[in-house]
PDB file of C-alpha atoms in Angstrom:
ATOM      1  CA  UNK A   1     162.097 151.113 -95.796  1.00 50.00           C
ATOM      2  CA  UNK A   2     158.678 152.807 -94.471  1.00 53.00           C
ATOM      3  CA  UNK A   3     157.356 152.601 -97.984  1.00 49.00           C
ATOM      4  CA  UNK A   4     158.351 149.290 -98.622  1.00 54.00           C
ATOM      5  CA  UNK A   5     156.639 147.780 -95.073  1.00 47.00           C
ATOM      6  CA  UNK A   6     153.455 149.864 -96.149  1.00 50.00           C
ATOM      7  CA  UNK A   7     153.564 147.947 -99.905  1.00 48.00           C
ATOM      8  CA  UNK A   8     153.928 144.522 -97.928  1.00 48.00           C
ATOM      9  CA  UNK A   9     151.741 145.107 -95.327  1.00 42.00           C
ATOM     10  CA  UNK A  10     149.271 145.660 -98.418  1.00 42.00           C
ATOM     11  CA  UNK A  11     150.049 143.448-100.617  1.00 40.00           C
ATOM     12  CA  UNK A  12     149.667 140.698 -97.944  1.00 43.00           C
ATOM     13  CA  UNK A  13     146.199 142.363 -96.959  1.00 44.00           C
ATOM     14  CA  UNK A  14     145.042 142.282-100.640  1.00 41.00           C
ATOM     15  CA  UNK A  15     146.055 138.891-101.034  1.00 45.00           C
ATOM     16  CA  UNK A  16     144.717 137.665 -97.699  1.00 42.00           C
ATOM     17  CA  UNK A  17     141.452 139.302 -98.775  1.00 43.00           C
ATOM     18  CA  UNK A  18     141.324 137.566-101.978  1.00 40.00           C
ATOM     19  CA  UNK A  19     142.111 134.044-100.012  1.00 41.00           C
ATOM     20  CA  UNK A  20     139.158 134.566 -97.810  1.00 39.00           C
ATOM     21  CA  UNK A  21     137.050 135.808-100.362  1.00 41.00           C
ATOM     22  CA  UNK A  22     138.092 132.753-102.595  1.00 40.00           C
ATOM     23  CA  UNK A  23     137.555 130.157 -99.973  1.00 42.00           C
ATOM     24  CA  UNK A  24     133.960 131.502 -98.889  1.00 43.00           C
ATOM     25  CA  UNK A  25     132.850 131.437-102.706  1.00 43.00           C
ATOM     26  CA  UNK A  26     133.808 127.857-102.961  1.00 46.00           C
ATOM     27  CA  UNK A  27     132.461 126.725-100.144  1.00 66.00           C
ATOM     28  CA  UNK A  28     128.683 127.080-100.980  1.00 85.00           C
ATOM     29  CA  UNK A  29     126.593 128.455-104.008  1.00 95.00           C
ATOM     30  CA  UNK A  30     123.076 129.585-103.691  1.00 95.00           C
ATOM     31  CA  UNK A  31     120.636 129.719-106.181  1.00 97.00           C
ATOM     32  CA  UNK A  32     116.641 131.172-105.224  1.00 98.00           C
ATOM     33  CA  UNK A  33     114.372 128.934-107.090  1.00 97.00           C
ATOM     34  CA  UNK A  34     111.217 130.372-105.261  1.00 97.00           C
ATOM     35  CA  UNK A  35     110.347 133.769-103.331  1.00 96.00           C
ATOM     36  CA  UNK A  36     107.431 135.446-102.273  1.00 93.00           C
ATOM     37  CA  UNK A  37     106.223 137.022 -99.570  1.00 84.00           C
ATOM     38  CA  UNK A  38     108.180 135.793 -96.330  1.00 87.00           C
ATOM     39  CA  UNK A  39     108.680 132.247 -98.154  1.00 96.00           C
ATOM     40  CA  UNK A  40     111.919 131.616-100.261  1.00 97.00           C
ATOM     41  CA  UNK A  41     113.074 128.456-101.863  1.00 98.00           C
ATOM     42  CA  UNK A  42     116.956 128.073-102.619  1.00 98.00           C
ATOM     43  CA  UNK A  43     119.122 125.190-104.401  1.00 98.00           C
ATOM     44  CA  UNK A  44     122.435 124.532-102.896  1.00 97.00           C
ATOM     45  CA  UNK A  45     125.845 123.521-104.058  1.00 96.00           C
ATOM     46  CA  UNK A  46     128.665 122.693-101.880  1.00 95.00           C
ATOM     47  CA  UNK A  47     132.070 122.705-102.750  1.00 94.00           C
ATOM     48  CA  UNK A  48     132.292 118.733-102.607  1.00 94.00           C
ATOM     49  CA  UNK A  49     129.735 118.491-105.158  1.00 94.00           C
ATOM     50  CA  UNK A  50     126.567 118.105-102.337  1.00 96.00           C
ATOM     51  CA  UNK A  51     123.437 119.122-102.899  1.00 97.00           C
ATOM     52  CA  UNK A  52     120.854 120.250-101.144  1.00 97.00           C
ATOM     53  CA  UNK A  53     117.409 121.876-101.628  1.00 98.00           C
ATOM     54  CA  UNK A  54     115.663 124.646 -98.700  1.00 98.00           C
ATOM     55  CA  UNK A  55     112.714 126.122 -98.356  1.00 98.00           C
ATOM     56  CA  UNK A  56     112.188 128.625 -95.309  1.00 97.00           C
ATOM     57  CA  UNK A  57     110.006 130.936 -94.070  1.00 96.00           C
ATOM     58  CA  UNK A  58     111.984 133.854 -91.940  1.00 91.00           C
ATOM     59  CA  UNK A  59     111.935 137.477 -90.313  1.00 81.00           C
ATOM     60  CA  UNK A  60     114.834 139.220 -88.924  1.00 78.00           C
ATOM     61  CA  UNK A  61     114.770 137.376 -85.652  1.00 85.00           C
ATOM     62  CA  UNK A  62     113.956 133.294 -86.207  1.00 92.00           C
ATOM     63  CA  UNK A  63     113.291 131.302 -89.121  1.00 96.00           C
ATOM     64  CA  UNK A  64     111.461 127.907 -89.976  1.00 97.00           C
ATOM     65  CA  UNK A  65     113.335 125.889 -92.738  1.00 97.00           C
ATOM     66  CA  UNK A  66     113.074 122.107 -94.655  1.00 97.00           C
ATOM     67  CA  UNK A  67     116.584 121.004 -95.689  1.00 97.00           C
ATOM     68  CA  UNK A  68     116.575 118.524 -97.821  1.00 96.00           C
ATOM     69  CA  UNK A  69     119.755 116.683 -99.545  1.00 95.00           C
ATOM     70  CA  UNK A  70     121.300 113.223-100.325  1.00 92.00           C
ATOM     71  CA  UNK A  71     122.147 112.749 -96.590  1.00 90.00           C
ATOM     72  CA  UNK A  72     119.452 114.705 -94.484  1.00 92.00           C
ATOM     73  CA  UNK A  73     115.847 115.493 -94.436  1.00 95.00           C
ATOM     74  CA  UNK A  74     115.237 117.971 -91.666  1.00 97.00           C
ATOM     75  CA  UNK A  75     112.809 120.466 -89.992  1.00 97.00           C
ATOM     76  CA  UNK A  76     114.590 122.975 -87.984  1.00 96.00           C
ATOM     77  CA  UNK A  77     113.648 126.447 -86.118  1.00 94.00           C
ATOM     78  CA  UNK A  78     116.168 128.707 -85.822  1.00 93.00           C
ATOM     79  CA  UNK A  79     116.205 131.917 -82.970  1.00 88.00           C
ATOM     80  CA  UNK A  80     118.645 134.631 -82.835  1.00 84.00           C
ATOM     81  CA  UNK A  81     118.399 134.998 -78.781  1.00 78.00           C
ATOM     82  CA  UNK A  82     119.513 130.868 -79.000  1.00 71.00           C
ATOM     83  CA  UNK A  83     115.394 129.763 -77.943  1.00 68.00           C
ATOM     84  CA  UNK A  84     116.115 126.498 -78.523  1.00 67.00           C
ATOM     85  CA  UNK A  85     118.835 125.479 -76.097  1.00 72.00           C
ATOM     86  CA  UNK A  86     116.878 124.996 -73.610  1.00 75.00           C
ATOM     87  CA  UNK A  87     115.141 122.380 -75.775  1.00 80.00           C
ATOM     88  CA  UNK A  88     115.977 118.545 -75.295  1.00 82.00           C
ATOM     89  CA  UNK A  89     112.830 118.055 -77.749  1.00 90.00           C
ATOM     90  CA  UNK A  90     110.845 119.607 -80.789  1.00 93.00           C
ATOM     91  CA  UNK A  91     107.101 119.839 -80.239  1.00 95.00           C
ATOM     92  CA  UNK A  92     105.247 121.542 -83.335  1.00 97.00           C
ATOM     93  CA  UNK A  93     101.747 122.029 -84.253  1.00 97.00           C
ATOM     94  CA  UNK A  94      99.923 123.655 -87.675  1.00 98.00           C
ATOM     95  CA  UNK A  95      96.716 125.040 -86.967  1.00 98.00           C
ATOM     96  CA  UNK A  96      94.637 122.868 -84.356  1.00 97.00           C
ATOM     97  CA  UNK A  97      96.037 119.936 -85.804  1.00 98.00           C
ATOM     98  CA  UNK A  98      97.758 117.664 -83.291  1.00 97.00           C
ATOM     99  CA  UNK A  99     101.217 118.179 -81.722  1.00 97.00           C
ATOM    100  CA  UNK A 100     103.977 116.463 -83.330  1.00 96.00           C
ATOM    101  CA  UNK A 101     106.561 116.204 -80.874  1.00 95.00           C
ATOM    102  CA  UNK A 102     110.823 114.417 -81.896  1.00 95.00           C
ATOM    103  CA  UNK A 103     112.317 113.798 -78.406  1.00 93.00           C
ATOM    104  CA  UNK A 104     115.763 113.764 -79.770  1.00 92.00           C
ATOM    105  CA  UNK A 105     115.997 116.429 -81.922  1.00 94.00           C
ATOM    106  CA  UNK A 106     119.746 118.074 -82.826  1.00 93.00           C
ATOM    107  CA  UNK A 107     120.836 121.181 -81.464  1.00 90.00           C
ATOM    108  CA  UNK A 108     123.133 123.282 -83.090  1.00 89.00           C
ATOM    109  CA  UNK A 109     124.268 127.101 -83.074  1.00 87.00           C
ATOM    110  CA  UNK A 110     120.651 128.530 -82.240  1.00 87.00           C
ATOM    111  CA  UNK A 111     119.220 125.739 -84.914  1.00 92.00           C
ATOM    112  CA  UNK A 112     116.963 122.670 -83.228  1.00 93.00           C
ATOM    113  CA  UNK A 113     116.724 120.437 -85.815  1.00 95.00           C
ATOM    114  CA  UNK A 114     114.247 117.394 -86.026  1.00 96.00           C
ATOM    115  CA  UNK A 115     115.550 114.907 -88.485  1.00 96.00           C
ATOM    116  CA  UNK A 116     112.220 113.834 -90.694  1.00 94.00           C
ATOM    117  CA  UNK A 117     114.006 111.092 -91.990  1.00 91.00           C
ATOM    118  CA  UNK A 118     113.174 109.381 -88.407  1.00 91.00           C
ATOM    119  CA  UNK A 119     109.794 109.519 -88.907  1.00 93.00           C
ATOM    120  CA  UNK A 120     107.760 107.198 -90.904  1.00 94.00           C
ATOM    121  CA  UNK A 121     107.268 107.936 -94.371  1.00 92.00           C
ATOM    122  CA  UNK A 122     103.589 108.102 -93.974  1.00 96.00           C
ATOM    123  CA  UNK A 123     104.467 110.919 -90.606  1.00 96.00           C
ATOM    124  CA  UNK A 124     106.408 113.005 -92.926  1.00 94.00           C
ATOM    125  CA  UNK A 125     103.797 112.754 -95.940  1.00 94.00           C
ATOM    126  CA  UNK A 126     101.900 114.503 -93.127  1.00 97.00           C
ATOM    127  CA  UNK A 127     103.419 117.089 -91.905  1.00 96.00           C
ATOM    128  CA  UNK A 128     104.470 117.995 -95.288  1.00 95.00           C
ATOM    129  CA  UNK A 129     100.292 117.649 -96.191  1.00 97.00           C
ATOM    130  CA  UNK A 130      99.508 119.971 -93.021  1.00 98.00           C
ATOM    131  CA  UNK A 131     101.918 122.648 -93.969  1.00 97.00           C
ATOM    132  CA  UNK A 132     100.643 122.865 -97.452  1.00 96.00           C
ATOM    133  CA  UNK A 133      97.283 123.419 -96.110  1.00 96.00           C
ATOM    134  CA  UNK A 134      98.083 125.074 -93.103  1.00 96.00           C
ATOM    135  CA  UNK A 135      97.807 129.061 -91.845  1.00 96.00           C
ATOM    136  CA  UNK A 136     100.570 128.838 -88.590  1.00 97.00           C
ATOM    137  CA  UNK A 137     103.494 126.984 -87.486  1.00 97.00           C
ATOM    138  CA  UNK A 138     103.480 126.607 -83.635  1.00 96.00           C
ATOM    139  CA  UNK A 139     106.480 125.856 -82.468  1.00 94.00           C
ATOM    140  CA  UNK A 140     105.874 124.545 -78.603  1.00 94.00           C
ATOM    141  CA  UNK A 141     107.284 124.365 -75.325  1.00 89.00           C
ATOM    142  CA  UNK A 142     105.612 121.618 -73.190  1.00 84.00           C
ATOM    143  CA  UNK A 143     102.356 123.393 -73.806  1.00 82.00           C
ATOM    144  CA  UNK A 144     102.322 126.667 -74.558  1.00 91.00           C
ATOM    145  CA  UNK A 145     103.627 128.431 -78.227  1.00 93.00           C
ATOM    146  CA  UNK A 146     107.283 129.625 -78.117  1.00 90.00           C
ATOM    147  CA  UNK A 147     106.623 131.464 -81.359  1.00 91.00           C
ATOM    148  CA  UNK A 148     104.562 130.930 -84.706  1.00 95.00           C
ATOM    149  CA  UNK A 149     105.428 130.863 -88.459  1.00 96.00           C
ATOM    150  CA  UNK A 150     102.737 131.917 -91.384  1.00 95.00           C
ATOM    151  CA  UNK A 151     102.080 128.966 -93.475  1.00 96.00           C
ATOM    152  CA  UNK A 152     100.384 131.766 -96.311  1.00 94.00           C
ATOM    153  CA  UNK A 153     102.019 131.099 -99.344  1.00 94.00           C
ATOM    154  CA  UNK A 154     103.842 127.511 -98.429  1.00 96.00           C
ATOM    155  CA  UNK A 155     101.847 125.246-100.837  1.00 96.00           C
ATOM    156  CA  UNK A 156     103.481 127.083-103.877  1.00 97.00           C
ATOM    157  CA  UNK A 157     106.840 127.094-101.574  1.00 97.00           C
ATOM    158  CA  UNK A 158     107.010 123.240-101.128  1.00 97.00           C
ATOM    159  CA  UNK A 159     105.938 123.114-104.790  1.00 97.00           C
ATOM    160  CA  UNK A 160     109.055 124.508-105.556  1.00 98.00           C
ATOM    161  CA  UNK A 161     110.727 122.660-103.170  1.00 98.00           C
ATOM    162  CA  UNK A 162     109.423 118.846-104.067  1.00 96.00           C
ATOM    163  CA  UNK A 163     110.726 120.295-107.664  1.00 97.00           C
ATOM    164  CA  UNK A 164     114.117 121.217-106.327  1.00 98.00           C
ATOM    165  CA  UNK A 165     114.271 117.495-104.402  1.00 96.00           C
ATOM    166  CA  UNK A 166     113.327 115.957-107.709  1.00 96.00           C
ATOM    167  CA  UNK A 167     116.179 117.527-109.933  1.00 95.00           C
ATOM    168  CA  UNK A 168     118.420 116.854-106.752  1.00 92.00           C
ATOM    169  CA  UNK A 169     119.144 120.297-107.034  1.00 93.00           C
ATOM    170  CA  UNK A 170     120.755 120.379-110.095  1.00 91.00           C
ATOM    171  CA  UNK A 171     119.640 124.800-111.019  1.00 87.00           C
TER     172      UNK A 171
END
């Protein structure tokens, strides 16, 4: 009887496992287009056939990201210590350009997220221009730099990117 509970109890494990396992491959495949130096570009595909192209710029503690896909156009910071909470807006800067500021940004599990789909099309040819060109990310508080992102490396990055975006990415 003790040997037959142990065979169960693994048997259930095992196929528990392979559930869970199962389930988390379905949900999302990632595919790196793009990587170098702190800068990596990835293609996206969900398990209900969405699509969706990212290009980020990370260390071990925050990260900078542009999510593109059918549905959303975003620039979002992430922080590990949850930064942003305390954030009812998104204020950003690269180099001594001026601030951009979105006063209703999203907030979501240590991600503020400024939807660039809210800004005019001109805006986000922009910031997209600035960023190409660009040496630092500030991300602000009212007026002083929360943290900063290196911008080395992101014209190639959002070259990859605008590619992904164009194939809807189909990689």
């Amino acid at each position: 009887m003790i040997l037959n509970l142990k065979n169960s109890y693994f048997l259930f494990s095992f196929i528990f496992y392979l559930l869970v396992s199962c389930f988390y491959l379905m949900a999302e495949t990632r595919t790196t287009i793009y990587e170098k130096d702190h800068w990596k570009v990835f293609a996206y595909k969900y398990d209900d056939g969405g699509r969706a192209c990212i290009a980020s710029v990370s260390n071990s503690e925050m990260e900078l990201q542009i999510y593109r896909s059918k549905d959303f156009y975003e620039l979002a910071t992430f922080y590990e210590d949850f930064t942003n909470k305390k954030y009812d807006f998104f204020k950003f800067q690269i180099d001594n350009n001026d601030p951009w500021i979105d006063d209703s940004p999203e907030y979501d599990n240590g991600w503020l997220m400024s939807n660039i789909s809210n800004y005019t099309e001109q805006a986000a040819s922009e910031i997209e221009k600035e960023m190409r060109a660009g040496r630092k990310f500030y991300h602000l508080d009212k007026n002083d730099t929360i943290a900063w992102f290196s911008l080395i490396g992101s014209n190639k990055a959002f070259d990859a990117f605008d590619k992904c975006v164009l194939k809807n990415g189909l990689y």
